[in-house]
XYZ file of C-alpha atoms in Angstrom:
312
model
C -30.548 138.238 77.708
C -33.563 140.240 78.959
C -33.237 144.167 78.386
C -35.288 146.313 80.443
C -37.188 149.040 78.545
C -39.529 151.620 79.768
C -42.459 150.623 77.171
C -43.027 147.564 79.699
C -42.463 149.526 83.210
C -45.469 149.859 85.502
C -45.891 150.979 89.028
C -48.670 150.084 91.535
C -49.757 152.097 94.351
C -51.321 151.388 97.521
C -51.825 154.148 100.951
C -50.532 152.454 103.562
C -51.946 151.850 107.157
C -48.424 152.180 109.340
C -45.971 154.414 107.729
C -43.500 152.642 106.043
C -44.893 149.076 105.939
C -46.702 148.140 102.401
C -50.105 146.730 102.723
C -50.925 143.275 101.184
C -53.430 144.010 98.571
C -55.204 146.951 97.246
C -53.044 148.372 94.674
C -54.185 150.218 91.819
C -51.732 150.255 88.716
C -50.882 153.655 87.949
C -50.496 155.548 84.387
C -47.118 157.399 84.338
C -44.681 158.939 81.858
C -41.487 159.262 83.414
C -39.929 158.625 86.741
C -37.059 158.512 88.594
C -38.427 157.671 92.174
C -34.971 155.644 93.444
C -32.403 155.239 96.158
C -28.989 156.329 96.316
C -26.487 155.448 98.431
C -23.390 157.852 97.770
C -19.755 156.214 98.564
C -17.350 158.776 101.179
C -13.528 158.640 100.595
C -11.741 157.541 102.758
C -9.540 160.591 104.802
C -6.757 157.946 106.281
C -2.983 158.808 105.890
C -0.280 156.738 106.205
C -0.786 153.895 103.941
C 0.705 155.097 100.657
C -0.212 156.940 97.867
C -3.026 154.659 96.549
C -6.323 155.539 98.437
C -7.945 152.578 101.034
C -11.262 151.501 100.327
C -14.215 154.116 100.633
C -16.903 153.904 103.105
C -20.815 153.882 102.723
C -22.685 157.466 103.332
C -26.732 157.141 103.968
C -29.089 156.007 102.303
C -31.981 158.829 100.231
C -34.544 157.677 98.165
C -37.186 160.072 96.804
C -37.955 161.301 93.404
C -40.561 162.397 90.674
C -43.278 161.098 88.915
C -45.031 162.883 85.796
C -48.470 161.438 85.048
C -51.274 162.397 83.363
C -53.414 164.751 84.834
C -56.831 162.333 84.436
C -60.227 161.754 85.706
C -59.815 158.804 87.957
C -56.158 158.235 88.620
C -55.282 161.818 89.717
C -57.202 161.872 92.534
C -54.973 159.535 93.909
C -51.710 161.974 93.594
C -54.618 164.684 95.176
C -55.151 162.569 98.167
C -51.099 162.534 98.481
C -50.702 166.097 98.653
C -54.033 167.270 100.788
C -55.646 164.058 102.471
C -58.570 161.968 102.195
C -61.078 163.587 100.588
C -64.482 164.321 101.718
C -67.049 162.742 99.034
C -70.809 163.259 98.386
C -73.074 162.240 95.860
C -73.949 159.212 93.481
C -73.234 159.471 90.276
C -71.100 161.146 89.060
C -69.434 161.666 93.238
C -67.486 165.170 93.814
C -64.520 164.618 95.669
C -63.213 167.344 97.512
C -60.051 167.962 98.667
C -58.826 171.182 101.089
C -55.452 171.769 101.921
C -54.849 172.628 105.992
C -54.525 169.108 106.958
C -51.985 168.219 110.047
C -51.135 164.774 108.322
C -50.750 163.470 105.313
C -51.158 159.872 104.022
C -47.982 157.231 103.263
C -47.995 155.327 99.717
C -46.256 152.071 99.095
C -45.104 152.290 95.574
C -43.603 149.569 93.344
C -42.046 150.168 90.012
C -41.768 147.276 88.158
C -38.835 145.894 85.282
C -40.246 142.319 84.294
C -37.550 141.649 81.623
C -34.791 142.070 84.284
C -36.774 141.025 86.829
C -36.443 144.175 89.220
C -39.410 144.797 91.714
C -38.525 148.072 93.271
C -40.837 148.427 96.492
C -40.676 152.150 97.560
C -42.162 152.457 101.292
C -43.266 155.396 103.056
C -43.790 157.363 100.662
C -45.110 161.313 101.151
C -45.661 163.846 98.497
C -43.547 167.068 98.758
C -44.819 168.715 95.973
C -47.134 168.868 93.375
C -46.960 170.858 89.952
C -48.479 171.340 86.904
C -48.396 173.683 84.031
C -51.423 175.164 81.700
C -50.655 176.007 78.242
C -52.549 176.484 74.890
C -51.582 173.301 73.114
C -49.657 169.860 74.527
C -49.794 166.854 76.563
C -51.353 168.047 80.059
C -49.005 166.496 82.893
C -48.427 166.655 86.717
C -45.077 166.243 88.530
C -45.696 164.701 91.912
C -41.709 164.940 94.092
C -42.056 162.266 96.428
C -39.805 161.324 99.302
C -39.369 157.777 100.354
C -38.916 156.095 103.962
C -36.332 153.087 101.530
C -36.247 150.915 98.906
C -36.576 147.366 98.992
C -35.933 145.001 95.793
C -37.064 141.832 94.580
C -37.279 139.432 91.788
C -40.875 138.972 92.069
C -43.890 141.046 92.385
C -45.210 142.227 95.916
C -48.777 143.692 94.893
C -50.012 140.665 93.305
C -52.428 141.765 90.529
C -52.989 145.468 90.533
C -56.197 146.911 89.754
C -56.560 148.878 86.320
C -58.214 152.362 86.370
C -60.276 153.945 83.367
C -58.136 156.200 81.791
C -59.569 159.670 80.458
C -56.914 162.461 80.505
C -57.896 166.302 80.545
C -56.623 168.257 77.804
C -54.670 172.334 77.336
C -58.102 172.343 75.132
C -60.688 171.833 78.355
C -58.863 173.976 80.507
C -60.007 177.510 81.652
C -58.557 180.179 84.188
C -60.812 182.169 86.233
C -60.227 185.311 88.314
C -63.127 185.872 91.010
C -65.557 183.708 89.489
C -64.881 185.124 85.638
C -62.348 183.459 82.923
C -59.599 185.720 82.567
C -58.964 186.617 79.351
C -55.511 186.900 77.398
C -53.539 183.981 79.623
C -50.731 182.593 77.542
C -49.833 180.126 79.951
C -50.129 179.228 84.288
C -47.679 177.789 86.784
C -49.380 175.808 89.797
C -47.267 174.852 92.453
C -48.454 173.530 95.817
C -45.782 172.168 97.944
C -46.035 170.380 101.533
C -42.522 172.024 103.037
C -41.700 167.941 104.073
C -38.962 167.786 107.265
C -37.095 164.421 106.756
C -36.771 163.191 110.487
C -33.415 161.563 109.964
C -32.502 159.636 113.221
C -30.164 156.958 113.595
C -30.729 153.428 112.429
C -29.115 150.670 111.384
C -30.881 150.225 107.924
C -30.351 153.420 106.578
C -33.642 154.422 106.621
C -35.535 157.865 107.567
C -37.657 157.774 110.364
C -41.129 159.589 108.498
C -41.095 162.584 106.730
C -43.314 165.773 108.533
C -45.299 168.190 107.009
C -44.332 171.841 107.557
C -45.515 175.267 106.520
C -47.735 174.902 103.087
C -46.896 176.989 99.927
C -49.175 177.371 97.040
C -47.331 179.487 94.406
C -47.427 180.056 90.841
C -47.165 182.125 87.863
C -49.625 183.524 84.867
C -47.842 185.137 81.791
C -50.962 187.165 80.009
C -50.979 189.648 77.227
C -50.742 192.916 78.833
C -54.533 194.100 77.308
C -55.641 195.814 80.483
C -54.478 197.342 83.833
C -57.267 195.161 86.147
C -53.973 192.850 87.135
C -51.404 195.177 87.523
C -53.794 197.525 89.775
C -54.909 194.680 91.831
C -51.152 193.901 92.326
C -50.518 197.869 93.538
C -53.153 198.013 96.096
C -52.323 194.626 97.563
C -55.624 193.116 97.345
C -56.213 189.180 97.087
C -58.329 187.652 94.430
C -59.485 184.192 93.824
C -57.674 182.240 90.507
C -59.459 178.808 89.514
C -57.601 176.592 87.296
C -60.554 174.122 85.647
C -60.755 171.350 83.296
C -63.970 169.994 82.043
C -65.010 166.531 79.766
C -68.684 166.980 80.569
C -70.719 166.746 83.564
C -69.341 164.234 84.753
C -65.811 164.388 84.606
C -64.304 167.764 85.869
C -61.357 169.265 87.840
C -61.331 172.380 89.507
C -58.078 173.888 91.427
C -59.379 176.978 93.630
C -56.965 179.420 95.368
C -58.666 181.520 97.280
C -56.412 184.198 98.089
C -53.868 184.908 95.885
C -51.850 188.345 95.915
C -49.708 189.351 92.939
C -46.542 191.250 92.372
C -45.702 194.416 90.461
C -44.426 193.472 87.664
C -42.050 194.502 85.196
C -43.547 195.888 82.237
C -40.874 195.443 79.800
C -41.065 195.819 75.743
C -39.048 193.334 73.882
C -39.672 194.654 70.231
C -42.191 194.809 67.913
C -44.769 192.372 69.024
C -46.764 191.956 71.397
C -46.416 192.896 75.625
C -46.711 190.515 77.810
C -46.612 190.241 81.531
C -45.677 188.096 83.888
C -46.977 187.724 87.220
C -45.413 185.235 89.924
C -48.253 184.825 92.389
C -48.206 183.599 95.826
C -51.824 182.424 97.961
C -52.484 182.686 101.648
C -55.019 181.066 103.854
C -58.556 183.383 102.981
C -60.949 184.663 105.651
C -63.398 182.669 103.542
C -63.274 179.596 103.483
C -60.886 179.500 105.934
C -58.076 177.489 103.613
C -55.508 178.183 101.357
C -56.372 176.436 98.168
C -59.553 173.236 97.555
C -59.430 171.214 94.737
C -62.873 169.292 93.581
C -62.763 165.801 91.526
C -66.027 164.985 89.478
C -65.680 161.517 88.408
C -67.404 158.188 88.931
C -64.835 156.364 91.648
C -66.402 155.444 94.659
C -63.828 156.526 96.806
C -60.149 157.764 97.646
């Protein structure tokens, strides 16, 4: 008897061209390290008296599926997670291509995802999918990871395979090592670690249907938050932070000239923090930043891609 194990799980993606309805071909197959992208359909006891003390048989509630996805923040496969969270990207050049993606947009694109348990065999087809959110974390040392939380139009299941083959991407992760945090175009020095958090505010339109399923899933107000926990070496933070000034953070990795990512924010305003000292060793600070739509460029937050993929 076939056991399913995660070691041979894989999951295909394809954007889809009508919301909720998984295109025929054109999946890519997709590194990841955990999930649990799924459906649940919770059970509602039942409230009837009358028929003794032994309860009568419970009803079906409706039907959510949505979930998380950790994977690898990469050359070549993460811009696909980018194009989730901002939109198509506008790209220019030949090789290597920049990719550039701007947050703003009034709709967002729908993925058909499939997670896949050949032992078993379970073929989970996830429709309609929209990213919520998208985080990441910057540290000095570790594997470097996104979360993408993802919320689903259904699930659909099935003993074989509905993507056919899926196409294999090159995979070259970025590193804690080739990462760098800027503040108005100059590193900032004496960053322990950085919090990135851009979330799409998603309004489930749940309407009533007879398969359970949610109607599409709207974008609302954008949020880019965050936090930076530095070494408290100067005042240049904590001042900025008093007067209530914006500044610019970049979070960048970098494998060469032709393989980069760079995360701007272009407004960002910090709190006052508390300056607190724990004991002997060193102060830190924390700061739990928020960004705003800049005068210039007129966006919140842009995130550039140098790679070699054609296209998004």
């Amino acid at each position: 008897m076939a056991r399913a194990h995660g070691a041979r799980a894989q999951m295909a993606l394809a954007f889809e061209t009508v919301y909720g309805t998984p295109p025929a071909s054109g999946y890519r197959l997709m590194p990841f390290a955990r999930t649990t992208l799924g459906a649940e359909q919770p059970l509602l006891n039942s409230e009837l008296l009358g028929y003794g003390r032994d309860p009568l048989a419970p009803i079906k509630d409706a039907v959510t599926a949505d979930g998380e996805v950790v994977v690898p923040i990469d050359v070549e496969a993460f811009g696909f997670w980018l194009k989730a969270a901002f939109g198509a990207p506008t790209t220019t050049g030949t090789t290597p291509k920049t990719h550039t993606f701007q947050s703003g947009n009034w709709s967002l694109p729908s993925m058909a995802i499939e997670v896949a348990m050949p032992e078993v065999p379970r073929f989970a087809m996830y429709a309609g999918c929209v990213m919520d959110q998208l985080s990441w974390q910057m540290s000095r040392s570790g594997l470097l990871t996104a979360t993408a939380r993802l919320i689903a139009q259904g699930e659909a299941i099935a003993a074989t395979t509905a993507t056919g083959t899926p196409t294999a991407l090159g995979l070259q992760r970025f590193g804690h090592f080739n990462g760098v945090v800027k503040r108005n175009g100059t590193a900032l020095g004496n960053v322990v670690s950085a919090e990135i958090t851009y979330a799409n505010g998603l309004d489930r339109i749940e309407t009533i249907r007879n398969d359970g399923k949610i109607e599409g899933a709207d974008p609302g107000m954008a949020a880019l938050t965050g936090r930076i926990e530095v070494r408290f070496a100067d005042s240049a933070l904590v001042t900025q932070a008093i007067d209530g000034t914006p500044c610019e953070l970049e979070f960048a990795y970098s494998l060469g000239a032709n393989a980069s990512l760079t995360f701007t924010a272009h407004a960002v305003y910090l709190p006052v923090p508390r300056i607190e000292i724990p004991g002997p060793q060193g102060i830190q600070a924390s700061f739990d930043w928020q960004a705003a739509k800049a005068t210039s460029p007129a966006r919140m937050c842009t995130a550039v891609l140098v790679n070699t993929v054609t296209g998004y």
